PDB file of C-alpha atoms in Angstrom:
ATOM      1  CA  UNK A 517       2.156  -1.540 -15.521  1.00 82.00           C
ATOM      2  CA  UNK A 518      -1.760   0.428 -15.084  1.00 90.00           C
ATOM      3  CA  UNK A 519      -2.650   0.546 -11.894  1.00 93.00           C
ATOM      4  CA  UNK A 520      -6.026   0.861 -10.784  1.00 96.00           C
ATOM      5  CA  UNK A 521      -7.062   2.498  -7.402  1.00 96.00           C
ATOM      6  CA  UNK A 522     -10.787   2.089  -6.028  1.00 97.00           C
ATOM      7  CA  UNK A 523     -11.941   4.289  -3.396  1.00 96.00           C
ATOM      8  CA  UNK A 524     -15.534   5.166  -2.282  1.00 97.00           C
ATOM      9  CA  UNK A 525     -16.286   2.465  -0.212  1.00 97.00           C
ATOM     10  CA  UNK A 526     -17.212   2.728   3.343  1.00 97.00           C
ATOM     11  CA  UNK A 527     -20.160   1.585   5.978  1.00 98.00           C
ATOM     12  CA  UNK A 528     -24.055   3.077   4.468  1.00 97.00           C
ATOM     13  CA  UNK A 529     -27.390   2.595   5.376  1.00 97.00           C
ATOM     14  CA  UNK A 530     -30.079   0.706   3.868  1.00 98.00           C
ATOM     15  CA  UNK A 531     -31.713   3.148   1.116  1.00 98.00           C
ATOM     16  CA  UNK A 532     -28.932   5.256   0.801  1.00 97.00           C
ATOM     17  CA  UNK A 533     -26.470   5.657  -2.352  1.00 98.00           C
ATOM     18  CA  UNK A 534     -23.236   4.701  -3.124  1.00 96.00           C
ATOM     19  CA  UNK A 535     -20.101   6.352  -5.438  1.00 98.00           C
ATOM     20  CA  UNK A 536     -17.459   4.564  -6.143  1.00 98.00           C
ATOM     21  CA  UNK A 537     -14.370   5.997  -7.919  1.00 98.00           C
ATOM     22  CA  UNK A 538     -11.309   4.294  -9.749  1.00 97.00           C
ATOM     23  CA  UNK A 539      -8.600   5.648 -10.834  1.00 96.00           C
ATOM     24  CA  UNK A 540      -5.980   4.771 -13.879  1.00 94.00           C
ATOM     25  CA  UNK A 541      -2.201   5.835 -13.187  1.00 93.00           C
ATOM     26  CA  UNK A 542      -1.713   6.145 -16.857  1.00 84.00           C
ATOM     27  CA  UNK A 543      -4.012   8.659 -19.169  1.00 76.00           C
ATOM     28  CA  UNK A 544      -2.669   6.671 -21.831  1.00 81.00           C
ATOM     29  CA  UNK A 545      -4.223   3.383 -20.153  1.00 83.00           C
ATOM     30  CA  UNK A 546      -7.072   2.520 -23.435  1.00 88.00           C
ATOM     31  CA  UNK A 547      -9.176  -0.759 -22.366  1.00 94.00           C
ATOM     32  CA  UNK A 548     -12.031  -1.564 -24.379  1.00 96.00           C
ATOM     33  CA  UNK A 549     -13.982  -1.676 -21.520  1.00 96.00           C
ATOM     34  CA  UNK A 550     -13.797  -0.890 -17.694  1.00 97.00           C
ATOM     35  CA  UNK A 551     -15.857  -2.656 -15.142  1.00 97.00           C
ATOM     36  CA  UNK A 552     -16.943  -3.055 -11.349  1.00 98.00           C
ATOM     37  CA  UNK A 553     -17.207  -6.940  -9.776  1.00 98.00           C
ATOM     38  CA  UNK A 554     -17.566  -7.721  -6.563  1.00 98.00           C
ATOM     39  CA  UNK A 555     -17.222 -10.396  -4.269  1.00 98.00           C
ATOM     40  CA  UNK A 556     -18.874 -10.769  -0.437  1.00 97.00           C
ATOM     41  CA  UNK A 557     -17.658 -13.385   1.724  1.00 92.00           C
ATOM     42  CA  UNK A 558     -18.149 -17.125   0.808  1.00 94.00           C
ATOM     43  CA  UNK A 559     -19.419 -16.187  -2.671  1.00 97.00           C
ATOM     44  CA  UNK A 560     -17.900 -16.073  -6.041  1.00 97.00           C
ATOM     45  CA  UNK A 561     -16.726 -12.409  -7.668  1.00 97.00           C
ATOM     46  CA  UNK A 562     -19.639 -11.363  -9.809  1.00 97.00           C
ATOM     47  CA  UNK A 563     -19.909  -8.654 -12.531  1.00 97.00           C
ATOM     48  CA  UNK A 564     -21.936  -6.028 -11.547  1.00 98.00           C
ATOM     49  CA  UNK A 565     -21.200  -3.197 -14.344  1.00 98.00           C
ATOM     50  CA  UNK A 566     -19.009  -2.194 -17.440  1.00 98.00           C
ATOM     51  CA  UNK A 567     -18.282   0.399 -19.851  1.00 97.00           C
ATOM     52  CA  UNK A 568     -17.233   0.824 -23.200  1.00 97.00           C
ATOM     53  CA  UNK A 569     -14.368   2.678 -22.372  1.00 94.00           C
ATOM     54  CA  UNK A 570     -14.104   4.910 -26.014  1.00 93.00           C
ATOM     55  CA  UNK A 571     -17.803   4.866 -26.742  1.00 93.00           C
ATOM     56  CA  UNK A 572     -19.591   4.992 -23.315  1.00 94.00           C
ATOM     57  CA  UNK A 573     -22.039   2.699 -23.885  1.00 96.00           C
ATOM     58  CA  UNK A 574     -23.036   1.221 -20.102  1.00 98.00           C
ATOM     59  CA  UNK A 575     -23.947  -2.441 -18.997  1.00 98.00           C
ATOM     60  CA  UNK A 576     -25.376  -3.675 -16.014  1.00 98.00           C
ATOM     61  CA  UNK A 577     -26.233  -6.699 -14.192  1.00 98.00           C
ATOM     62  CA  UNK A 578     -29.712  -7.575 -13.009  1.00 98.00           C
ATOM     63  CA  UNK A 579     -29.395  -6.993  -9.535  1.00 96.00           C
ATOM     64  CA  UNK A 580     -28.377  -3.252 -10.248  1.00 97.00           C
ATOM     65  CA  UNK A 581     -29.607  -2.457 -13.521  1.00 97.00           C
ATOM     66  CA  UNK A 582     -32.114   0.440 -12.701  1.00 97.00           C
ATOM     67  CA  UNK A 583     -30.524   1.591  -9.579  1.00 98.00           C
ATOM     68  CA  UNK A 584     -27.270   2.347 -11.141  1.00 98.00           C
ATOM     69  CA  UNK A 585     -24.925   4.428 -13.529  1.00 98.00           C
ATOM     70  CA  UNK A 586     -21.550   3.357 -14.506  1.00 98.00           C
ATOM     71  CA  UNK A 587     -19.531   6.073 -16.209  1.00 97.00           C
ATOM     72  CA  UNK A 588     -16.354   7.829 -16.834  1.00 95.00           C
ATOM     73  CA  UNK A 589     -14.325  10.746 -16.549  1.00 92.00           C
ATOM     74  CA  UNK A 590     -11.917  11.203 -19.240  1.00 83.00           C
ATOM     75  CA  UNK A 591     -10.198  14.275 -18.153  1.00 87.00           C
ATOM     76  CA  UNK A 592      -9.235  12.323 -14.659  1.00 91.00           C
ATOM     77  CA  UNK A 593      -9.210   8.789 -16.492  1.00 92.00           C
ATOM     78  CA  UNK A 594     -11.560   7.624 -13.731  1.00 95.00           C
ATOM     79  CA  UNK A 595     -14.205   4.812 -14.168  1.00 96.00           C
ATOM     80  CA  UNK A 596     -17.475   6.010 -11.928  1.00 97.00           C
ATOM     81  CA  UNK A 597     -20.262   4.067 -10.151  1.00 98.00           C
ATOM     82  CA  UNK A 598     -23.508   5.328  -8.702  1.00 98.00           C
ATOM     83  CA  UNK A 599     -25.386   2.898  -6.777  1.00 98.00           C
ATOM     84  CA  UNK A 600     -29.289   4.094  -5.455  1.00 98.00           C
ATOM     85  CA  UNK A 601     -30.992   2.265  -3.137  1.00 98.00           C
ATOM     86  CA  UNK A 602     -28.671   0.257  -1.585  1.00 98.00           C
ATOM     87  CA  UNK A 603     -29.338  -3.013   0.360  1.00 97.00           C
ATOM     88  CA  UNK A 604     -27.485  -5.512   2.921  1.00 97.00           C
ATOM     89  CA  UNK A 605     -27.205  -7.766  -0.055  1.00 96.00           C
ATOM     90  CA  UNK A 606     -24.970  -4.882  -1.855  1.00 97.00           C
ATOM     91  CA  UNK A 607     -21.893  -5.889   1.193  1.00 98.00           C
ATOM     92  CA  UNK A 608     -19.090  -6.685  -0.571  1.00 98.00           C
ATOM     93  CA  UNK A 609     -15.970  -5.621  -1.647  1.00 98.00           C
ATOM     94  CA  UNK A 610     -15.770  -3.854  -4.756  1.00 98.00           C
ATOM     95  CA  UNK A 611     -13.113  -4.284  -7.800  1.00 98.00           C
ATOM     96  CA  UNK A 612     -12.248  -2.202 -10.293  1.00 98.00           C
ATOM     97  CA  UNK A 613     -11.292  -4.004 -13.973  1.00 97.00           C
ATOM     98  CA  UNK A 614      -9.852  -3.683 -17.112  1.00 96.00           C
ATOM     99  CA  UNK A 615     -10.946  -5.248 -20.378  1.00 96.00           C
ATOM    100  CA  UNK A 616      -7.935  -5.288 -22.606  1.00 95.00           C
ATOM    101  CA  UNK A 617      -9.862  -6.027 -25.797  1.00 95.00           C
ATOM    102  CA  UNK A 618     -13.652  -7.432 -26.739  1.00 94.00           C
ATOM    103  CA  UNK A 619     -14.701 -11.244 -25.611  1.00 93.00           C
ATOM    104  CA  UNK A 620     -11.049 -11.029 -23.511  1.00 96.00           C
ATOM    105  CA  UNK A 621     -11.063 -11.651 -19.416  1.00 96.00           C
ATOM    106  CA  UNK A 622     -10.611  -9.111 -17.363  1.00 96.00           C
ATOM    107  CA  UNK A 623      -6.609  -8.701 -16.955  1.00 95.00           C
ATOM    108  CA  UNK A 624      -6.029  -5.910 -14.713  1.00 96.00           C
ATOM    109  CA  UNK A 625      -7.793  -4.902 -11.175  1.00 97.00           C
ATOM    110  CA  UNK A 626      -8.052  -2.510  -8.512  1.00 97.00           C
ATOM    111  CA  UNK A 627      -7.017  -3.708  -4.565  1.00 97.00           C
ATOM    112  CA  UNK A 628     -10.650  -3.355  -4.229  1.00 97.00           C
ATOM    113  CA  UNK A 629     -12.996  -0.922  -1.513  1.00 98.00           C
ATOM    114  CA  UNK A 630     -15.060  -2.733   1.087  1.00 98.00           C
ATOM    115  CA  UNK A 631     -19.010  -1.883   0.699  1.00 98.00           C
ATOM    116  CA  UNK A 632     -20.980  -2.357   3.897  1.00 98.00           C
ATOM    117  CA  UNK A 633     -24.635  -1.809   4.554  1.00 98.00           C
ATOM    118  CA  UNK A 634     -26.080  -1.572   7.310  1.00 97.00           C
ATOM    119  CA  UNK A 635     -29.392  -3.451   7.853  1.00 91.00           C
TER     120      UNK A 635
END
């Protein structure tokens, strides 16, 4: 079984950036996409970013689209997230997924990396 491995996460400040990492254990893992939810307390899991994972081509939710950059590293097999201007309503705990194949749920996830920022 893939197993997925966030890390990046940590306390920030208000303004500052964010990168997030995850890793695949298998460089033979081949999802047709790869994406970043998250979830603060209370509140549902929401998508936040995704990737085709072959062809690159990026997707982003409103309440980061412009302030971030979701890509990959092939030699490391490591889905990437850059977040700019980060906010208190960014908080939350961050999850790494796997899209097996197009219109499918997401089937396989990271044990997530807590995102706090500081008002």
């Amino acid at each position: 079984q893939v197993h997925l491995v966030e890390s990046g996460g940590g306390l920030v400040h208000t303004g500052d950036s964010l990168r997030l990492s995850c890793v695949a254990s298998e460089h033979t893992f081949s999802p047709f996409a790869m994406g970043w939810f998250r979830q603060a307390p209370g509140k549902e899991r929401e998508f936040v970013a995704a990737i085709r994972w072959t062809e690159g081509t990026p997707y982003y939710a409103n309440s980061v689209k412009g302030r971030s950059t979701i890509s990959k590293d092939a030699a490391t097999n490591t889905l990437l997230f850059e977040m700019n201007d980060l906010s208190p309503m960014d908080t939350a705990v961050y999850y790494c997924g796997a899209q097996p194949r197009v219109g499918e749920r997401y089937d396989t996830w990271g044990q997530g990396t807590q995102v706090t920022v500081s008002s």
